[in-house]
C-alpha positions as CSV (number, residue, x, y, z in Angstrom):
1,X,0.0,0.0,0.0
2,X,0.8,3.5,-0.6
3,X,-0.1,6.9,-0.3
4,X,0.5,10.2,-2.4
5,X,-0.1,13.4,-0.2
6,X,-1.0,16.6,-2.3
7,X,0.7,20.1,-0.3
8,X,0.0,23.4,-0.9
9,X,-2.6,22.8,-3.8
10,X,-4.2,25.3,-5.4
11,X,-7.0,26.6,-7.6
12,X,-5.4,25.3,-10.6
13,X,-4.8,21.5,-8.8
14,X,-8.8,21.0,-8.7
15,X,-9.4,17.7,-10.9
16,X,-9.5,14.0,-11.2
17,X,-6.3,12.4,-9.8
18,X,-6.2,8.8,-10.7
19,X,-2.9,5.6,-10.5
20,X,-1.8,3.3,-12.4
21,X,0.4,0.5,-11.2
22,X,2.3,-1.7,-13.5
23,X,4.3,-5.5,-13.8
24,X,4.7,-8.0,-16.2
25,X,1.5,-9.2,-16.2
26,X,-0.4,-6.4,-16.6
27,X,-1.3,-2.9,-15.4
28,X,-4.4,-1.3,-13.7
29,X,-5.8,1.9,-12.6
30,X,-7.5,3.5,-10.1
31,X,-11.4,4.6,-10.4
32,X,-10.6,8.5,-10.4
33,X,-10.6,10.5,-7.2
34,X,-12.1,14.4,-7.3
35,X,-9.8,16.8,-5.8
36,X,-11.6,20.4,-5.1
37,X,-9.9,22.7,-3.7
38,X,-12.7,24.9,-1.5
39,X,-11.7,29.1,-1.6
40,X,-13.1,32.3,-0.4
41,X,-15.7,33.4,-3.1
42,X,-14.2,35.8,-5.6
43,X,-15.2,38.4,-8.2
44,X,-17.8,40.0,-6.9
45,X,-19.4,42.0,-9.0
46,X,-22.7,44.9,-8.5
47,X,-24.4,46.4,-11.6
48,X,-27.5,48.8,-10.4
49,X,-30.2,49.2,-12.3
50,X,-32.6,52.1,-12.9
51,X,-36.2,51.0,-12.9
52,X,-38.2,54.0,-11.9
53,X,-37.1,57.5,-10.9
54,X,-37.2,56.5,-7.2
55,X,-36.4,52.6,-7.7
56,X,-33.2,50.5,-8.5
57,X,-32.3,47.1,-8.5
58,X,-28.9,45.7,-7.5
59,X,-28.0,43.0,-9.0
60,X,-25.0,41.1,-7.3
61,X,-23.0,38.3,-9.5
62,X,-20.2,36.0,-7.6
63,X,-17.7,34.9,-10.6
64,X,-16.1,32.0,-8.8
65,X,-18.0,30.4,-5.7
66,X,-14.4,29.1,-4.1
67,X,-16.0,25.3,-4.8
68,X,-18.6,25.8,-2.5
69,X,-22.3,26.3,-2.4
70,X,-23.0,29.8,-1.9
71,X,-25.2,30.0,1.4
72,X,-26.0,34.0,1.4
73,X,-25.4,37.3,-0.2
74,X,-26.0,40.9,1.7
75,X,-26.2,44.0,-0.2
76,X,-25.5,47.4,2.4
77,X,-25.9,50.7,0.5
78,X,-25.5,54.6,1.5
79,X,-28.0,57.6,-0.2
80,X,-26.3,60.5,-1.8
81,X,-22.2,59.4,-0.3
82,X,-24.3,60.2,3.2
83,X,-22.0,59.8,6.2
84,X,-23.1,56.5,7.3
85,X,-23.7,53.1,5.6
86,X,-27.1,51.7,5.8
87,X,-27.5,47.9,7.3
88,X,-26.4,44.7,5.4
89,X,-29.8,43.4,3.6
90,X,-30.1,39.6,2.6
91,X,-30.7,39.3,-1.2
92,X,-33.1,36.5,-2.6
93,X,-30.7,34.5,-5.1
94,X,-30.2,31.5,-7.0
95,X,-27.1,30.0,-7.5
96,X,-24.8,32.5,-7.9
97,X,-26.7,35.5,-8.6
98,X,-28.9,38.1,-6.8
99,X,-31.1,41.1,-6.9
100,X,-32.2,43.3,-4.3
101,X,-35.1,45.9,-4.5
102,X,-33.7,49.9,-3.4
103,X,-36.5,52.2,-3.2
């Protein structure tokens, strides 16, 4: 029996790992085994939209979800660069994306 330990993986080491062992008889491999390597979420991105003159919608898009479901998404806003940020707000999403009412 023997082992292969994987350090310091990354992003880019996400994948199917499989072995193969070999003699004079023959060779096999290994059913594959998943490597994903679980991140911060990244890429966050806000687009607001314009709906009425006294109504926007933010709409919040994660790029990469660091390999991991992605459990909430809060949306915190200020009026007119005020001095003080308003509270975080959850957002209804799906997936990956969100949009959040701002009236």
């Amino acid at each position: 029996n023997s082992s292969l330990t994987l350090s310091s993986v990354q992003r880019g080491d996400n994948g199917q790992y499989t072995c193969t062992a070999s003699n004079v008889l023959n060779t096999d491999t290994s059913q594959p085994a998943i490597l994903k390597v679980k991140e911060q979420p990244e890429g966050i991105i806000v687009t607001m939209t314009s709906i009425t003159s006294t109504e926007y919608h933010a709409t919040v898009n994660v790029g990469f979800t660091g390999n991991l479901l992605i459990t909430a998404i809060q949306v915190r806003y200020r009026i007119d660069m005020g001095p003080s940020w308003g509270s975080w707000a959850p957002v209804g999403f799906t997936g990956t994306q969100g949009t959040i009412v701002i009236t």
